[in-house]
XYZ file of N, CA and C in Angstrom:
684
model
N 31.427 66.531 51.940
C 31.476 66.948 53.342
C 30.061 67.308 53.810
N 29.753 66.867 55.022
C 28.431 67.165 55.596
C 28.445 68.528 56.265
N 27.514 69.353 55.906
C 27.331 70.629 56.601
C 26.423 70.390 57.787
N 26.405 71.291 58.783
C 25.496 71.116 59.927
C 24.042 70.990 59.502
N 23.651 71.771 58.470
C 22.267 71.712 58.002
C 21.952 70.360 57.380
N 22.917 69.850 56.608
C 22.715 68.548 55.977
C 22.579 67.448 57.019
N 23.426 67.550 58.067
C 23.345 66.542 59.133
C 21.976 66.596 59.825
N 21.482 67.827 60.080
C 20.176 67.960 60.722
C 19.068 67.344 59.872
N 19.136 67.592 58.561
C 18.128 67.035 57.661
C 18.180 65.516 57.640
N 19.426 64.972 57.634
C 19.579 63.517 57.628
C 19.059 62.900 58.921
N 19.367 63.578 60.054
C 18.876 63.083 61.344
C 17.349 63.091 61.384
N 16.759 64.166 60.814
C 15.292 64.264 60.793
C 14.683 63.146 59.958
N 15.314 62.850 58.806
C 14.829 61.763 57.961
C 14.915 60.430 58.683
N 16.016 60.240 59.416
C 16.196 58.986 60.158
C 15.125 58.834 61.227
N 14.823 59.960 61.922
C 13.799 59.913 62.965
C 12.429 59.602 62.372
N 12.126 60.263 61.224
C 10.823 60.040 60.584
C 10.667 58.605 60.126
N 11.742 58.057 59.535
C 11.667 56.694 59.019
C 11.533 55.680 60.133
N 12.148 55.969 61.278
C 12.040 55.037 62.404
C 10.686 55.158 63.094
N 10.051 56.346 62.949
C 8.746 56.551 63.584
C 7.641 55.801 62.863
N 7.803 55.599 61.539
C 6.773 54.926 60.751
C 6.495 53.516 61.246
N 7.537 52.674 61.439
C 7.268 51.327 61.964
C 6.606 51.348 63.335
N 7.002 52.347 64.177
C 6.401 52.426 65.507
C 4.908 52.728 65.415
N 4.551 53.669 64.511
C 3.147 54.012 64.334
C 2.355 52.824 63.807
N 2.958 52.111 62.849
C 2.284 50.939 62.298
C 2.107 49.868 63.358
N 3.151 49.699 64.174
C 3.070 48.703 65.240
C 2.011 49.056 66.261
N 1.918 50.360 66.597
C 0.904 50.806 67.550
C -0.491 50.613 66.979
N -0.637 50.880 65.671
C -1.942 50.701 65.014
C -2.358 49.239 65.033
N -1.385 48.357 64.714
C -1.698 46.922 64.709
C -2.078 46.444 66.103
N -1.366 46.960 67.117
C -1.673 46.568 68.493
C -3.067 47.045 68.890
N -3.400 48.287 68.495
C -4.724 48.827 68.792
C -5.808 48.039 68.072
N -5.537 47.698 66.814
C -6.492 46.918 66.028
C -6.710 45.545 66.658
N -5.633 44.946 67.131
C -5.732 43.629 67.765
C -6.550 43.709 69.049
N -6.341 44.786 69.828
C -7.112 44.962 71.060
C -8.604 45.101 70.765
N -8.930 45.861 69.723
C -10.330 46.042 69.357
C -10.961 44.731 68.897
N -10.197 43.941 68.145
C -10.701 42.646 67.690
C -10.928 41.708 68.868
N -9.989 41.733 69.822
C -10.122 40.898 71.014
C -11.340 41.320 71.831
N -11.508 42.641 71.965
C -12.664 43.164 72.697
C -13.967 42.741 72.032
N -14.027 42.882 70.705
C -15.238 42.507 69.964
C -15.531 41.021 70.112
N -14.483 40.204 70.067
C -14.645 38.751 70.211
C -15.206 38.413 71.592
N -14.659 39.046 72.628
C -15.117 38.767 73.989
C -16.550 39.250 74.204
N -16.856 40.426 73.673
C -18.215 40.942 73.821
C -19.226 40.057 73.104
N -18.863 39.597 71.927
C -19.759 38.703 71.189
C -19.987 37.412 71.966
N -18.911 36.875 72.550
C -19.026 35.642 73.335
C -19.904 35.854 74.566
N -19.723 36.980 75.241
C -20.503 37.267 76.443
C -21.975 37.519 76.117
N -22.239 38.230 75.027
C -23.625 38.513 74.655
C -24.343 37.254 74.170
N -23.628 36.411 73.443
C -24.215 35.132 73.019
C -24.522 34.259 74.231
N -23.602 34.258 75.183
C -23.800 33.474 76.401
C -24.969 34.021 77.216
N -25.052 35.342 77.323
C -26.148 35.959 78.077
C -27.495 35.622 77.443
N -27.533 35.652 76.121
C -28.781 35.301 75.427
C -29.185 33.864 75.745
N -28.228 32.951 75.715
C -28.520 31.549 76.017
C -29.035 31.392 77.445
N -28.396 32.084 78.368
C -28.792 31.978 79.773
C -30.174 32.597 79.997
N -30.384 33.800 79.472
C -31.669 34.485 79.663
C -32.824 33.748 78.990
N -32.531 33.059 77.887
C -33.598 32.339 77.177
C -33.739 30.897 77.659
N -32.949 30.525 78.645
C -33.027 29.173 79.204
C -33.595 29.175 80.617
N -33.040 30.049 81.476
C -33.499 30.090 82.869
C -34.121 31.437 83.240
N -33.997 32.431 82.380
C -34.599 33.733 82.635
C -33.689 34.691 83.374
N -34.027 35.970 83.283
C -33.211 37.024 83.887
C -33.129 36.885 85.399
N -34.246 36.595 86.040
C -34.275 36.542 87.504
C -33.357 35.463 88.061
N -33.364 34.304 87.438
C -32.547 33.191 87.936
C -31.092 33.294 87.490
N -30.835 34.056 86.459
C -29.485 34.132 85.886
C -28.534 34.909 86.791
N -27.283 34.481 86.775
C -26.233 35.203 87.489
C -25.114 35.542 86.511
N -24.289 36.488 86.904
C -23.130 36.828 86.075
C -22.221 35.612 85.935
N -22.127 34.840 86.988
C -21.299 33.626 86.930
C -21.809 32.672 85.858
N -23.128 32.534 85.733
C -23.703 31.679 84.684
C -23.271 32.153 83.302
N -23.370 33.449 83.076
C -23.028 34.013 81.770
C -21.554 33.819 81.464
N -20.713 34.116 82.427
C -19.264 33.974 82.242
C -18.898 32.525 81.982
N -19.539 31.614 82.708
C -19.251 30.188 82.542
C -19.570 29.714 81.132
N -20.697 30.142 80.587
C -21.084 29.740 79.233
C -20.184 30.382 78.191
N -19.747 31.606 78.455
C -18.951 32.352 77.470
C -17.501 31.913 77.401
N -16.980 31.346 78.490
C -15.557 30.994 78.594
C -14.665 32.231 78.565
N -15.244 33.389 78.872
C -14.492 34.638 78.980
C -14.318 34.946 80.465
N -13.276 35.658 80.815
C -12.984 35.913 82.220
C -14.028 36.825 82.856
N -14.281 36.660 84.153
C -15.211 37.557 84.847
C -14.787 39.018 84.746
N -13.472 39.250 84.756
C -12.972 40.618 84.658
C -13.425 41.310 83.388
N -13.442 40.568 82.291
C -13.885 41.146 81.018
C -15.367 41.522 81.083
N -16.165 40.667 81.720
C -17.591 40.995 81.850
C -17.767 42.305 82.604
N -17.084 42.442 83.731
C -17.241 43.654 84.537
C -16.668 44.880 83.832
N -15.640 44.687 83.024
C -15.080 45.810 82.260
C -16.070 46.342 81.237
N -16.794 45.431 80.580
C -17.662 45.820 79.469
C -19.096 46.128 79.891
N -19.614 45.419 80.906
C -21.046 45.524 81.206
C -21.378 45.907 82.651
N -20.542 45.564 83.562
C -20.740 45.854 84.987
C -21.836 44.995 85.634
N -23.047 44.990 85.061
C -24.167 44.249 85.652
C -24.900 43.438 84.588
N -25.715 42.496 85.038
C -26.497 41.706 84.076
C -27.628 42.541 83.490
N -28.042 43.590 84.201
C -29.071 44.486 83.658
C -28.590 45.168 82.384
N -27.339 45.584 82.380
C -26.781 46.291 81.221
C -26.771 45.392 79.993
N -26.322 44.161 80.157
C -26.241 43.260 79.001
C -27.648 42.827 78.563
N -28.576 42.710 79.499
C -29.961 42.394 79.140
C -30.556 43.523 78.301
N -30.357 44.755 78.746
C -30.870 45.908 77.998
C -30.259 45.976 76.609
N -28.974 45.700 76.512
C -28.293 45.739 75.217
C -28.880 44.707 74.259
N -29.136 43.513 74.757
C -29.735 42.469 73.920
C -31.138 42.875 73.465
N -31.904 43.464 74.369
C -33.261 43.886 74.022
C -33.239 44.999 72.972
N -32.307 45.924 73.100
C -32.171 47.011 72.118
C -31.839 46.450 70.742
N -30.950 45.476 70.688
C -30.590 44.870 69.402
C -31.801 44.199 68.756
N -32.635 43.561 69.565
C -33.839 42.920 69.035
C -34.812 43.976 68.507
N -34.994 45.047 69.265
C -35.901 46.118 68.841
C -35.459 46.692 67.501
N -34.161 46.893 67.331
C -33.642 47.434 66.069
C -33.900 46.472 64.912
N -33.725 45.189 65.156
C -33.999 44.200 64.110
C -35.475 44.192 63.741
N -36.319 44.266 64.749
C -37.762 44.271 64.511
C -38.174 45.520 63.736
N -37.631 46.658 64.128
C -37.972 47.909 63.430
C -37.580 47.843 61.954
N -36.386 47.345 61.678
C -35.945 47.221 60.284
C -36.842 46.275 59.495
N -37.227 45.175 60.132
C -38.108 44.207 59.464
C -39.454 44.846 59.131
N -39.980 45.634 60.058
C -41.267 46.303 59.830
C -41.159 47.308 58.690
N -40.123 48.131 58.711
C -39.959 49.157 57.680
C -39.834 48.543 56.288
N -39.128 47.415 56.201
C -38.960 46.751 54.906
C -40.247 46.070 54.430
N -41.170 45.826 55.338
C -42.399 45.105 54.965
C -43.479 46.028 54.414
N -43.351 47.319 54.655
C -44.433 48.244 54.349
C -44.381 48.776 52.921
N -45.557 49.167 52.458
C -45.700 49.768 51.128
C -46.567 51.021 51.272
N -46.261 52.047 50.516
C -46.980 53.321 50.625
C -48.473 53.181 50.335
N -48.842 52.212 49.517
C -50.249 52.063 49.114
C -51.041 51.116 50.014
N -50.430 50.594 51.059
C -51.116 49.648 51.942
C -52.307 50.297 52.646
N -53.375 49.526 52.781
C -54.476 49.938 53.651
C -54.055 49.683 55.095
N -54.872 50.110 56.040
C -54.567 49.889 57.450
C -54.383 48.406 57.734
N -55.351 47.597 57.281
C -55.280 46.155 57.543
C -54.058 45.527 56.881
N -53.773 45.915 55.643
C -52.613 45.359 54.931
C -51.320 45.726 55.643
N -51.219 46.975 56.064
C -50.021 47.431 56.760
C -49.806 46.668 58.061
N -50.876 46.476 58.813
C -50.761 45.781 60.094
C -50.446 44.300 59.917
N -51.074 43.658 58.941
C -50.784 42.242 58.684
C -49.320 42.066 58.285
N -48.850 42.907 57.371
C -47.455 42.810 56.936
C -46.495 43.069 58.097
N -46.817 44.065 58.906
C -45.956 44.396 60.043
C -45.916 43.266 61.058
N -47.101 42.754 61.417
C -47.165 41.672 62.396
C -46.460 40.424 61.880
N -46.660 40.118 60.612
C -46.008 38.956 60.018
C -44.496 39.124 60.014
N -44.030 40.324 59.661
C -42.587 40.588 59.630
C -41.976 40.461 61.017
N -42.688 40.973 62.023
C -42.198 40.887 63.402
C -42.088 39.434 63.851
N -43.144 38.672 63.627
C -43.144 37.275 64.059
C -42.069 36.462 63.341
N -41.944 36.666 62.039
C -40.936 35.925 61.282
C -39.525 36.295 61.729
N -39.311 37.578 61.985
C -37.985 38.023 62.427
C -37.639 37.434 63.788
N -38.569 37.505 64.719
C -38.301 37.004 66.066
C -38.168 35.484 66.095
N -38.995 34.800 65.318
C -38.923 33.341 65.301
C -37.679 32.835 64.581
N -37.030 33.719 63.816
C -35.776 33.329 63.155
C -34.594 33.387 64.120
N -34.805 33.980 65.290
C -33.757 34.095 66.306
C -33.900 32.934 67.277
N -32.882 32.129 67.372
C -32.933 30.962 68.255
C -33.196 31.388 69.701
N -34.235 30.816 70.290
C -34.542 31.085 71.693
C -35.389 32.310 71.951
N -35.773 33.056 70.910
C -36.514 34.308 71.121
C -37.868 34.104 71.805
N -38.697 33.145 71.355
C -39.983 32.965 72.041
C -39.817 32.668 73.533
N -38.864 31.810 73.851
C -38.622 31.460 75.252
C -38.066 32.660 76.024
N -37.211 33.447 75.375
C -36.645 34.650 75.994
C -37.764 35.591 76.425
N -38.706 35.842 75.523
C -39.796 36.762 75.842
C -40.776 36.153 76.840
N -40.955 34.858 76.768
C -41.869 34.196 77.703
C -41.324 34.249 79.131
N -40.043 33.938 79.284
C -39.430 33.916 80.611
C -39.246 35.310 81.201
N -39.019 36.277 80.331
C -38.631 37.613 80.801
C -39.663 38.687 80.471
N -40.911 38.277 80.236
C -41.894 39.238 79.736
C -42.121 40.406 80.678
N -42.072 40.180 81.995
C -42.284 41.303 82.915
C -41.128 42.296 82.855
N -39.912 41.778 82.639
C -38.758 42.677 82.489
C -38.811 43.396 81.143
N -39.244 42.681 80.122
C -39.364 43.293 78.791
C -40.399 44.410 78.825
N -41.551 44.139 79.423
C -42.611 45.154 79.479
C -42.159 46.379 80.275
N -41.416 46.137 81.354
C -40.962 47.247 82.198
C -39.977 48.156 81.472
N -39.200 47.576 80.545
C -38.169 48.344 79.851
C -38.637 48.892 78.503
N -39.534 48.164 77.856
C -39.830 48.386 76.443
C -40.227 49.821 76.130
N -41.123 50.381 76.918
C -41.691 51.685 76.570
C -40.892 52.866 77.120
N -39.760 52.600 77.743
C -38.897 53.701 78.186
C -37.606 53.752 77.374
N -37.482 52.886 76.386
C -36.282 52.859 75.553
C -36.458 53.769 74.339
N -35.450 54.581 74.018
C -35.528 55.452 72.834
C -35.788 54.671 71.549
N -35.240 53.474 71.464
C -35.420 52.652 70.257
C -36.890 52.288 70.050
N -37.597 52.047 71.151
C -39.029 51.761 71.052
C -39.800 53.007 70.633
N -39.399 54.151 71.164
C -40.047 55.412 70.790
C -39.927 55.667 69.295
N -38.772 55.346 68.731
C -38.570 55.520 67.291
C -39.514 54.615 66.501
N -39.669 53.384 66.977
C -40.558 52.441 66.305
C -42.017 52.897 66.410
N -42.399 53.425 67.560
C -43.761 53.924 67.737
C -44.011 55.166 66.879
N -42.996 56.010 66.728
C -43.130 57.185 65.857
C -43.373 56.757 64.408
N -42.653 55.713 63.982
C -42.879 55.167 62.633
C -44.336 54.740 62.468
N -44.836 54.037 63.475
C -46.204 53.516 63.415
C -47.227 54.647 63.399
N -47.024 55.649 64.234
C -47.974 56.769 64.293
C -48.046 57.506 62.959
N -46.910 57.701 62.321
C -46.896 58.346 61.001
C -47.675 57.514 59.989
N -47.494 56.201 60.068
C -48.188 55.315 59.129
C -49.688 55.296 59.404
N -50.068 55.340 60.657
C -51.491 55.356 60.999
C -52.164 56.620 60.471
N -51.486 57.746 60.600
C -52.043 59.009 60.111
C -52.196 58.983 58.595
N -51.295 58.261 57.916
C -51.372 58.149 56.456
C -52.540 57.278 56.000
N -52.893 56.293 56.809
C -53.891 55.307 56.377
C -55.276 55.515 56.975
N -55.352 56.247 58.085
C -56.637 56.457 58.759
C -56.761 57.943 59.113
N -57.981 58.441 59.122
C -58.214 59.832 59.506
C -58.041 59.975 61.015
N -56.814 60.335 61.444
C -56.523 60.409 62.874
C -55.895 61.740 63.270
N -55.958 62.725 62.397
C -55.338 64.012 62.701
C -56.007 64.709 63.889
N -57.251 64.343 64.176
C -57.971 64.965 65.287
C -57.647 64.303 66.628
N -56.899 63.208 66.585
C -56.566 62.475 67.817
C -55.425 63.183 68.541
N -55.537 63.316 69.845
C -54.504 63.994 70.633
C -53.219 63.168 70.653
N -52.061 63.815 70.847
C -50.784 63.083 70.899
C -50.765 61.981 71.952
N -51.331 62.261 73.125
C -51.352 61.246 74.182
C -52.144 60.016 73.758
N -53.282 60.263 73.110
C -54.100 59.136 72.668
C -53.413 58.365 71.543
N -52.713 59.091 70.662
C -51.962 58.427 69.594
C -50.878 57.533 70.178
N -50.221 58.028 71.215
C -49.199 57.209 71.879
C -49.814 55.940 72.450
N -50.981 56.097 73.056
C -51.667 54.942 73.637
C -52.062 53.937 72.562
N -52.607 54.425 71.459
C -53.031 53.539 70.367
C -51.841 52.777 69.797
N -50.750 53.488 69.523
C -49.558 52.846 68.961
C -48.979 51.825 69.932
N -48.997 52.160 71.213
C -48.457 51.238 72.223
C -49.272 49.956 72.307
N -50.595 50.071 72.157
C -51.426 48.862 72.209
C -51.169 47.954 71.005
N -50.866 48.555 69.853
C -50.521 47.742 68.678
C -49.245 46.956 68.955
N -48.260 47.625 69.544
C -47.002 46.957 69.874
C -47.229 45.851 70.901
N -48.040 46.131 71.895
C -48.333 45.135 72.929
C -49.054 43.926 72.338
N -49.963 44.174 71.401
C -50.670 43.076 70.735
C -49.690 42.188 69.977
N -48.684 42.802 69.358
C -47.654 42.026 68.664
C -46.864 41.147 69.618
N -46.562 41.682 70.799
C -45.858 40.891 71.807
C -46.718 39.725 72.273
N -48.004 39.976 72.461
C -48.915 38.904 72.869
C -49.003 37.825 71.793
N -48.945 38.234 70.528
C -48.979 37.259 69.433
C -47.760 36.344 69.492
N -46.602 36.924 69.808
C -45.389 36.107 69.935
C -45.521 35.122 71.093
N -46.043 35.578 72.222
C -46.218 34.690 73.373
C -47.247 33.602 73.074
N -48.251 33.947 72.283
C -49.257 32.969 71.855
C -48.599 31.856 71.049
N -47.721 32.230 70.136
C -47.003 31.233 69.332
C -46.018 30.449 70.194
N -45.430 31.113 71.178
C -44.487 30.422 72.064
C -45.162 29.253 72.776
N -46.435 29.424 73.111
C -47.192 28.352 73.768
C -47.776 27.363 72.766
N -47.867 27.789 71.504
C -48.452 26.938 70.458
C -47.561 26.978 69.216
N -46.405 26.328 69.270
C -45.391 26.468 68.210
C -45.807 25.970 66.830
N -46.894 25.204 66.748
C -47.308 24.678 65.442
C -48.354 25.564 64.758
N -48.661 26.696 65.351
C -49.608 27.618 64.732
C -49.020 28.230 63.465
N -49.890 28.561 62.525
C -49.454 29.209 61.292
C -49.173 30.689 61.566
N -47.979 31.134 61.237
C -47.572 32.512 61.531
C -48.491 33.527 60.858
N -48.814 33.269 59.600
C -49.632 34.223 58.857
C -51.028 34.349 59.453
N -51.585 33.238 59.899
C -52.914 33.280 60.517
C -52.897 34.075 61.823
N -51.841 33.872 62.607
C -51.708 34.625 63.858
C -51.505 36.108 63.564
N -50.717 36.403 62.535
C -50.488 37.800 62.147
C -51.793 38.468 61.729
N -52.616 37.753 60.974
C -53.906 38.302 60.532
C -54.837 38.529 61.718
N -54.877 37.561 62.630
C -55.725 37.695 63.814
C -55.303 38.911 64.637
N -54.016 39.009 64.892
C -53.484 40.124 65.672
C -53.727 41.460 64.974
N -53.487 41.484 63.660
C -53.662 42.721 62.888
C -55.119 43.157 62.847
N -56.034 42.210 62.661
C -57.458 42.549 62.605
C -57.965 43.077 63.947
N -57.453 42.508 65.027
C -57.818 43.015 66.352
C -57.348 44.458 66.521
N -56.112 44.710 66.104
C -55.561 46.067 66.215
C -56.305 47.041 65.310
N -56.602 46.598 64.084
C -57.291 47.475 63.129
C -58.667 47.886 63.647
N -59.386 46.929 64.219
C -60.714 47.235 64.763
C -60.618 48.265 65.889
N -59.628 48.101 66.747
C -59.439 49.045 67.857
C -59.053 50.429 67.343
N -58.190 50.452 66.331
C -57.741 51.735 65.770
C -58.897 52.478 65.117
N -59.704 51.765 64.341
C -60.841 52.413 63.673
C -61.862 52.917 64.702
N -62.061 52.149 65.754
C -62.984 52.588 66.805
C -62.444 53.842 67.498
N -61.135 53.848 67.751
C -60.522 55.005 68.408
C -60.555 56.242 67.523
N -60.373 56.040 66.215
C -60.362 57.180 65.289
C -61.746 57.799 65.118
N -62.778 57.022 65.446
C -64.150 57.527 65.322
C -64.555 58.371 66.523
N -63.733 58.315 67.574
C -64.018 59.073 68.792
C -63.196 60.353 68.769
N -63.808 61.472 69.023
C -63.065 62.736 69.024
C -62.125 62.785 70.207
N -60.996 63.486 70.037
C -59.988 63.571 71.102
C -60.556 64.312 72.311
């Protein structure tokens, strides 16, 4: 015979057991939505990269990006709202890749020249491994320059460089503002090296890296010899 307490316990077990499939179903549905979102975002970002590296940011429209992606316009507006947002996102991803490449190229015992050559070479090799990167920077260089030095990701990369410069050259007497300027010019020289290769695709990467690095090293040593 079932007592009231036994019935309550049985009802509770039935409710719990029926709730498990619902939770699993909700999880699967949520997982599917996230996968769909990731797929659409990847398609839109790949399409935006193709458009920006083919006709440039100024000429590009959201319609162009959506057309290449085969994703609905509604999805673009849900995820990005404007072409500026997706452009910034692509640039941030490139900066992160470049920073990782630079960090992996360095050695604690490097001299200034060795560090700069390795860094410049790593940057050029990383960027040239990305389809359309030289053309992307060539077409959009004014937009890249306008954004580059106000992005937190760039600040992190410049902080890495400043720490390395202090390790390799006597620069403790240099003011923070001047250090920022010196590090920024090294980064700008690297960008110019990429644009140089973009116009001359048959140039040897290592030779360009050495040229760029030696120019930067000479400027850094000259700056370090001047009191703040």
